Tab-separated table of C-alpha atoms in Angstrom:
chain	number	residue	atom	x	y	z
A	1	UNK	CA	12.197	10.065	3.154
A	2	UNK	CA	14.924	11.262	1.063
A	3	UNK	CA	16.418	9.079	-1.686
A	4	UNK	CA	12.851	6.832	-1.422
A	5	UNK	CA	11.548	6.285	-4.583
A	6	UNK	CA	7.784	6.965	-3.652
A	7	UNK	CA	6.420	5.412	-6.707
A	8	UNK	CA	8.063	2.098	-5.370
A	9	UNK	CA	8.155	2.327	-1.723
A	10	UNK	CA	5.773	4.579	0.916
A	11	UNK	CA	6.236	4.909	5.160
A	12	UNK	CA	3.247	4.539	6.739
A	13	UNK	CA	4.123	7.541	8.377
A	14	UNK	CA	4.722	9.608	5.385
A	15	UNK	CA	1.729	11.810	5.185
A	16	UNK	CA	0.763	9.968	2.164
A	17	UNK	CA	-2.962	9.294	1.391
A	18	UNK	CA	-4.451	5.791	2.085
A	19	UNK	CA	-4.646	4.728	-1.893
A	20	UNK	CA	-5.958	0.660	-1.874
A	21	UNK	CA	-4.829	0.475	-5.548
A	22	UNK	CA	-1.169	1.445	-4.303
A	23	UNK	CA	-1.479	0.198	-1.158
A	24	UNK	CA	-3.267	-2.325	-0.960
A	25	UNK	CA	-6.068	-3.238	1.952
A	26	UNK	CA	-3.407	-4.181	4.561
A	27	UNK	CA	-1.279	-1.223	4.014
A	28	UNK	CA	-3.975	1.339	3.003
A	29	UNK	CA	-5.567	0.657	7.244
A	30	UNK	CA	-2.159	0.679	8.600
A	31	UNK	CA	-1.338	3.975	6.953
A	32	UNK	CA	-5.108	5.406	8.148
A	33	UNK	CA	-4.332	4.330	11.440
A	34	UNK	CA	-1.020	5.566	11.997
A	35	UNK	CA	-2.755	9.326	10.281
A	36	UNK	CA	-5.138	8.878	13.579
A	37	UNK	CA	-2.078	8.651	16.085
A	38	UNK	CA	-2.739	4.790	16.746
A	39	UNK	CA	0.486	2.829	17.867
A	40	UNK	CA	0.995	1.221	14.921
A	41	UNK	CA	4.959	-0.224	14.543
A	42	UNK	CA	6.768	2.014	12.283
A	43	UNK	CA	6.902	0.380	8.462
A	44	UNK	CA	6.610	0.927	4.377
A	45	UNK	CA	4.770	-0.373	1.956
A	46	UNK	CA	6.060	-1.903	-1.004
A	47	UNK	CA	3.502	-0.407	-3.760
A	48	UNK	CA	1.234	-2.590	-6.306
A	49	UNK	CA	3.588	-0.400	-9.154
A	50	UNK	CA	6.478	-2.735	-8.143
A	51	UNK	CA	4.534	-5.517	-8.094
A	52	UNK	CA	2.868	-4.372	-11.701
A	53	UNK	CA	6.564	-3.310	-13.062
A	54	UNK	CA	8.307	-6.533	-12.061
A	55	UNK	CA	5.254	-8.798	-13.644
A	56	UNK	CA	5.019	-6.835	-17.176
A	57	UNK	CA	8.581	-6.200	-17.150
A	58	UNK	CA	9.661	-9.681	-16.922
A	59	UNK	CA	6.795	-10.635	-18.924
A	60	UNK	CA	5.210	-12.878	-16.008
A	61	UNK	CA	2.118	-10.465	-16.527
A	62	UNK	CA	1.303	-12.368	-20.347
A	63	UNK	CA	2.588	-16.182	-18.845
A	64	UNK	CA	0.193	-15.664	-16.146
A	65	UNK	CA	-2.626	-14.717	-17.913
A	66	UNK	CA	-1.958	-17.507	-20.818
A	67	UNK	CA	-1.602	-20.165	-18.192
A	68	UNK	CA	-4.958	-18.991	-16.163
A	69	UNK	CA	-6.704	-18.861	-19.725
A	70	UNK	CA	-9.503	-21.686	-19.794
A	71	UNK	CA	-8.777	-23.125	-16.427
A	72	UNK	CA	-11.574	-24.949	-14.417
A	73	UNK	CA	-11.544	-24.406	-10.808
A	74	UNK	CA	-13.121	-28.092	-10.439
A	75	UNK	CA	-9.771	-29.553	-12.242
A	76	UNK	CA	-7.418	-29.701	-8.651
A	77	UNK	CA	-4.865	-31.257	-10.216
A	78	UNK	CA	-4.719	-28.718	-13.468
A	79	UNK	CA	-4.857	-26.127	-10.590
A	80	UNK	CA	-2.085	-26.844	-8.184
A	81	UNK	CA	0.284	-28.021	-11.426
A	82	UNK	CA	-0.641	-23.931	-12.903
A	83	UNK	CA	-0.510	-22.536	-9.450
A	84	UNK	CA	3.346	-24.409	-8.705
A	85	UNK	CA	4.174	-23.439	-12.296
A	86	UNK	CA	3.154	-19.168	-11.821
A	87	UNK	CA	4.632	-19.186	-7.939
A	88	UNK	CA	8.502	-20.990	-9.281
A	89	UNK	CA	8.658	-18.144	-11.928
A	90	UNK	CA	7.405	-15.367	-9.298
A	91	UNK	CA	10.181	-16.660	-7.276
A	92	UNK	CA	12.816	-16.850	-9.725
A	93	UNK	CA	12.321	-13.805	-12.077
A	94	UNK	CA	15.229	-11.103	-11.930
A	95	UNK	CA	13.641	-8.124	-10.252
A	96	UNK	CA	14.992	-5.350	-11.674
A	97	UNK	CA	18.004	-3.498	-10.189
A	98	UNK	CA	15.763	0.223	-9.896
A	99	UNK	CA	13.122	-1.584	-7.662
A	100	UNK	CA	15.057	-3.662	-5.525
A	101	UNK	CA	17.162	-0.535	-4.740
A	102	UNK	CA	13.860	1.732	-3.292
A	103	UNK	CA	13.278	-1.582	-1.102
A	104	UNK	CA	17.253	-1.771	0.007
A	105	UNK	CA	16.840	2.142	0.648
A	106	UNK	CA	13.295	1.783	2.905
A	107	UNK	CA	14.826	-0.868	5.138
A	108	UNK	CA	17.874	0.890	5.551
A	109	UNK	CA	15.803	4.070	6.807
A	110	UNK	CA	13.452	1.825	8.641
A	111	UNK	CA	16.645	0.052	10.629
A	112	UNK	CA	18.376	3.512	10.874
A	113	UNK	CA	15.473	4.643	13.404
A	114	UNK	CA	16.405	2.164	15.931
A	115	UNK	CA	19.898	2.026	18.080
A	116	UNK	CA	19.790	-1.786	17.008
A	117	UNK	CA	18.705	-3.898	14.458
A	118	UNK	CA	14.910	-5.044	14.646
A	119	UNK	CA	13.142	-7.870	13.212
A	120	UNK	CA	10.129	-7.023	10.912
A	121	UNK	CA	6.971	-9.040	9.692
A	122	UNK	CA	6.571	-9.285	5.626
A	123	UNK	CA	2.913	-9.220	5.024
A	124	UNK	CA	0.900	-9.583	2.198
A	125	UNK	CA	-2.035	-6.574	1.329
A	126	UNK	CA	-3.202	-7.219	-2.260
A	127	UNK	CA	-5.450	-5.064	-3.770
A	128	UNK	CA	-8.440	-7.645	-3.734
A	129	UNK	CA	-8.642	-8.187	-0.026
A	130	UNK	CA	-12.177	-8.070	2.023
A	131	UNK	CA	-14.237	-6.798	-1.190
A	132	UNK	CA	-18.259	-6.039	-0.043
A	133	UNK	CA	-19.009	-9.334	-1.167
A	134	UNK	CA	-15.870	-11.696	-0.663
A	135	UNK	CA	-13.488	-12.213	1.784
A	136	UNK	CA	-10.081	-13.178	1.380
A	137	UNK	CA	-8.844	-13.882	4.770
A	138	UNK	CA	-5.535	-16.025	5.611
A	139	UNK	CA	-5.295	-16.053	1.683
A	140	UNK	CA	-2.398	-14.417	1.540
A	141	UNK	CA	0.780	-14.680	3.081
A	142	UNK	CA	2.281	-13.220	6.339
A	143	UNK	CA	6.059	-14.104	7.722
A	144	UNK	CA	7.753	-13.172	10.750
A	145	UNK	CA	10.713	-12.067	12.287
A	146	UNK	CA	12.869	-11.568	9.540
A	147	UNK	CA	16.433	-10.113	10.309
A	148	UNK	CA	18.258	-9.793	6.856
A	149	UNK	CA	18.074	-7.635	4.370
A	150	UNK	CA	18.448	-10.624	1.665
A	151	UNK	CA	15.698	-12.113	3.671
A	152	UNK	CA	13.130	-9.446	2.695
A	153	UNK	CA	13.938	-9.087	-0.688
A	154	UNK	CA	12.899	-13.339	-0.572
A	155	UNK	CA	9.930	-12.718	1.204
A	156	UNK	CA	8.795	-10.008	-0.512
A	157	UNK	CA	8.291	-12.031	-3.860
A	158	UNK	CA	6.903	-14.897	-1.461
A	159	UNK	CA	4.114	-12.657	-0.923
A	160	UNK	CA	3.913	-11.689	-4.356
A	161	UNK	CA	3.680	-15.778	-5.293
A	162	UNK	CA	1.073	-16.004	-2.726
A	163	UNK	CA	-1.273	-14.512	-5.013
A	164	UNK	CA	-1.276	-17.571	-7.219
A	165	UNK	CA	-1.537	-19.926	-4.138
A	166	UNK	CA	-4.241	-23.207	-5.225
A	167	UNK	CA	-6.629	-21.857	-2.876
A	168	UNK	CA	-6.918	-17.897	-4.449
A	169	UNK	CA	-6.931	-19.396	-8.124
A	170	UNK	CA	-9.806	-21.605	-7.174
A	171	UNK	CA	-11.439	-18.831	-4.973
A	172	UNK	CA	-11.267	-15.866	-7.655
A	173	UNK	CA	-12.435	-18.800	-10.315
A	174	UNK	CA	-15.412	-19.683	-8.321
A	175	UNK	CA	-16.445	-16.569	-7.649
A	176	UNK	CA	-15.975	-14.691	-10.731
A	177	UNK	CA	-13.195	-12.548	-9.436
A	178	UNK	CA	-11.213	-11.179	-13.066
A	179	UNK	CA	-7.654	-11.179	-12.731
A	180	UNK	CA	-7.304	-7.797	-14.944
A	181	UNK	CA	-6.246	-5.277	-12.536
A	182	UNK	CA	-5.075	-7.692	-9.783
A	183	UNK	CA	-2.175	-6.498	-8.147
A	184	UNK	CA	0.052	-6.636	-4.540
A	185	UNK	CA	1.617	-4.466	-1.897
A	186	UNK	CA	3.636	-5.452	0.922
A	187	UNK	CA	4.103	-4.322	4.677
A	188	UNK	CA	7.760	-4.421	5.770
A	189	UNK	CA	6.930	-3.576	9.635
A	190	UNK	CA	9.000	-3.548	12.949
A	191	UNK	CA	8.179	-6.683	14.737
A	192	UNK	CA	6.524	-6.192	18.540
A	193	UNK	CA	7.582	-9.009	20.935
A	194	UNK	CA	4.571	-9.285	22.898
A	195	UNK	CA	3.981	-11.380	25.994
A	196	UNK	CA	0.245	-11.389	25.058
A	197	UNK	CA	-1.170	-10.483	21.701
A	198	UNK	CA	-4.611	-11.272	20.029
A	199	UNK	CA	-7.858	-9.527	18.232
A	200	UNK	CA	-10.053	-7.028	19.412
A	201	UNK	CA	-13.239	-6.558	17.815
A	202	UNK	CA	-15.596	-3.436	18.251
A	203	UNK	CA	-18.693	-5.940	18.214
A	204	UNK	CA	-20.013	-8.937	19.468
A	205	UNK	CA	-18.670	-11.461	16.186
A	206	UNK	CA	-21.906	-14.097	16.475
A	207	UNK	CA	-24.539	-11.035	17.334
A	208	UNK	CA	-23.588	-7.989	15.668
A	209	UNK	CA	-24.308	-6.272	18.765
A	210	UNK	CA	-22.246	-2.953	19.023
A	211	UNK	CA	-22.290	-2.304	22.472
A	212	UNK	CA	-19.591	-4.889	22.911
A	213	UNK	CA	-16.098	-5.215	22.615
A	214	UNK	CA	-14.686	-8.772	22.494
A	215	UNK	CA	-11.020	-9.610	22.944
A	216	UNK	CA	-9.406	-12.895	22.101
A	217	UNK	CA	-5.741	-13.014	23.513
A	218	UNK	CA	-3.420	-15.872	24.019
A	219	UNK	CA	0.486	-15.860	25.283
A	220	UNK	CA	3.375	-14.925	23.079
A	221	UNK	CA	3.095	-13.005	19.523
A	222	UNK	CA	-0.200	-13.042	18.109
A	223	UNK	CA	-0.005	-15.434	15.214
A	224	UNK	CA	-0.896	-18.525	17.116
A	225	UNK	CA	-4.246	-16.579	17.767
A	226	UNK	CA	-5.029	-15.757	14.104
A	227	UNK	CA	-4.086	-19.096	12.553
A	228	UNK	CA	-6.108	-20.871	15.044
A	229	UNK	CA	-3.604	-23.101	16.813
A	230	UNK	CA	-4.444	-21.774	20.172
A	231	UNK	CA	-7.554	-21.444	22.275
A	232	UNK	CA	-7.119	-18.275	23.501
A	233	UNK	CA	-9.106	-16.151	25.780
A	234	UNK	CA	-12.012	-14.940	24.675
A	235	UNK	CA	-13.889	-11.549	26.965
A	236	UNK	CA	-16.250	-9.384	26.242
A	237	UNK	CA	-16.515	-5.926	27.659
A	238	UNK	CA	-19.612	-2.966	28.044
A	239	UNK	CA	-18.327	-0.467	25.340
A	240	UNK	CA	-19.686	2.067	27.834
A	241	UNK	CA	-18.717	0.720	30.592
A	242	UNK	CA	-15.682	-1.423	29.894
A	243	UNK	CA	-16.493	-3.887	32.427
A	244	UNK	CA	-16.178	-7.476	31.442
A	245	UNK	CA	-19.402	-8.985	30.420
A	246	UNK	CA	-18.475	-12.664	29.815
A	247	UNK	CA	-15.488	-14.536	29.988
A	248	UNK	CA	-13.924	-17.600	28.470
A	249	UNK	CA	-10.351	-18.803	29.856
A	250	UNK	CA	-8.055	-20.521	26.642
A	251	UNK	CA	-6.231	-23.293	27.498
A	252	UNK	CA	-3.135	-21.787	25.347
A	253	UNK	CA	-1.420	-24.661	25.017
A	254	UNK	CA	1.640	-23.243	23.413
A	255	UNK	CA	3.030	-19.764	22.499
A	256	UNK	CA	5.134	-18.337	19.686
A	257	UNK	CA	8.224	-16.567	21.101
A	258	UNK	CA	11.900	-15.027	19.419
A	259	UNK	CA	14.802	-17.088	19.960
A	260	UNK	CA	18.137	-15.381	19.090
A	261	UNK	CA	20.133	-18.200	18.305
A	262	UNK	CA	18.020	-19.296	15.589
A	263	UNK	CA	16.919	-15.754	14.674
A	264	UNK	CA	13.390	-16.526	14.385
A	265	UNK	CA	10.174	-17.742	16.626
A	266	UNK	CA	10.352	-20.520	18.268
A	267	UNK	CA	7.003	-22.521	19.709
A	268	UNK	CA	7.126	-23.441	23.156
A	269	UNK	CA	4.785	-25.378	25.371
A	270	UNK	CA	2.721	-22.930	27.499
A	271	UNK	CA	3.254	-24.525	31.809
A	272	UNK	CA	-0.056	-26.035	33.151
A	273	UNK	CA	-0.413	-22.684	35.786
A	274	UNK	CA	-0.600	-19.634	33.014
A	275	UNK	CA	-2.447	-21.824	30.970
A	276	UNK	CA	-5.000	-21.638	33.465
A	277	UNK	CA	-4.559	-17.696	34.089
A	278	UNK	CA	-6.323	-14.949	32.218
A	279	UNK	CA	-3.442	-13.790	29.676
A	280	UNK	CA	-4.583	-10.031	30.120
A	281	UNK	CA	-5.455	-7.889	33.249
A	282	UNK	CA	-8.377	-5.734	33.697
A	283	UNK	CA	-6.090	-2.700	33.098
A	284	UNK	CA	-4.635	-4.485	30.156
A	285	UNK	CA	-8.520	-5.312	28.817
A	286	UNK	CA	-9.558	-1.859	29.268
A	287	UNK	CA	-6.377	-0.357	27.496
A	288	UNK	CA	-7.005	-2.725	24.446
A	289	UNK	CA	-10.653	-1.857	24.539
A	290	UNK	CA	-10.192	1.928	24.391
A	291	UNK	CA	-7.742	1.011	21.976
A	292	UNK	CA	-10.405	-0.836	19.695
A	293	UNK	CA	-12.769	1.855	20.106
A	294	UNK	CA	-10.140	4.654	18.878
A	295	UNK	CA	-9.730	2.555	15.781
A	296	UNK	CA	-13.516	2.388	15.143
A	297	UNK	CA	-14.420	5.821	15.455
């Protein structure tokens, strides 16, 4: 990682230690996993210190905090007016030249691994995600497929905004979550293209029962599963075992898929016959259930 100001910017596969405060939630697993020889896609983090130097630097941090000061989660309007108001300056705030230099240097390491150019996913991992007693899920913000450079530098402070999204305001409000200390990181990661993608959980979800895995998997890259616009397959396997328990066919409706013209994902309608067919084989369930149970131990 030479010339990669670590302070900034960390690989996931650097050998680094899985810090949340630096890392985040989202980055702090991903660097874990890839430590344990999982096949995670090759990416960096963009530390909470660039988040915390570009906020106190521009002096965001003290416009924030004066604009959050006294505000009632019950007050929508007041909310969305002081969340539009924090996200614009997020946005529009220079980020100084020493910071957006480690970033320029990561992706240029990241892209110099590959004979080609790859698309990556900008992801959000803030440093208040899944706490014991509050769960932050789809709170933050994820985006896919990105090509340019210019594009990630954009997306990046997206992510950062996303903290002051309506919805996170009014959920750290309500449930007494301080802002002191509040920070972000953010996964710049090779995209996969996958002809199936989904969730695999080392339990059964409605009875806690750890014998099971369950899989949910629908066609085309696996954002359509996690946002909920799909129905997608749901099985569940004997950990032991891995044979399939129960199983649910999806109808699928529609898939997310690249389209190289437009240099993004495009949403296509999923034909009446695979919407009908089981988007995973037994090989494939048994791979991504060995998988699941590599990541749990």
């Amino acid at each position: 990682m030479s010339g990669i100001d670590t302070r900034y910017v960390q690989f996931f596969d650097g050998g680094i230690a899985p810090e949340h405060d630096l890392l985040g939630g989202k980055c702090a697993s991903l660097v874990t996993m890839t430590a344990a020889g999982m096949p995670v896609p090759p990416g960096f983090a963009v530390t909470t210190a660039t988040y915390d130097e570009f906020v106190e630097g521009s002096g965001l941090a003290a416009t924030i905090s004066t604009l959050l000061e006294d505000l009632d989660a019950d007050d929508v309007t007041s909310v969305d007016r002081v969340s539009q108001l924090i996200r614009d300056r997020i946005c529009s705030a220079p980020v100084p030249q020493h910071l957006r230099e480690a970033v320029i240097a990561a992706w240029g390491q990241l892209q110099g691994r590959f004979a080609e150019p790859v698309p990556v996913a900008v992801r959000s991992s803030a440093t208040a995600e899944d706490l014991p007693d509050a769960s932050f899920a789809g709170q933050q913000d994820t985006y896919l497929w990105l090509t340019e450079e210019q594009e990630v530098h954009e997306h990046i402070r997206k992510c950062w905004a996303s903290l002051y999204t309506s919805r996170a305001i009014t959920y750290r409000l309500k449930n007494g979550i301080p802002e002191e200390g509040l920070s972000m990181a953010v996964a710049v990661q090779k995209m996969v293209s996958a002809r199936t993608a989904g969730v695999a959980m080392t339990l059964n979800p409605s009875t806690g029962d750890r014998s099971k895995v369950v899989i949910d998997a629908s066609w085309g890259i696996g954002e359509a599963v996690v946002s909920g616009h799909v129905t997608p397959d749901n099985i569940m396997l004997d950990k032991v075992m891995l044979s399939i328990v129960s199983e649910h066919i999806g109808d699928k409706h529609i898939e997310l898929v690249p389209d190289p013209a437009q240099r993004g994902l495009v949403e296509i309608e999923v034909d009446a016959e695979r919407r009908r067919v089981r988007s995973l084989s037994d090989a494939e369930l048994r791979a991504v259930a060995e998988l699941a149970k590599r990541a749990e131990k």
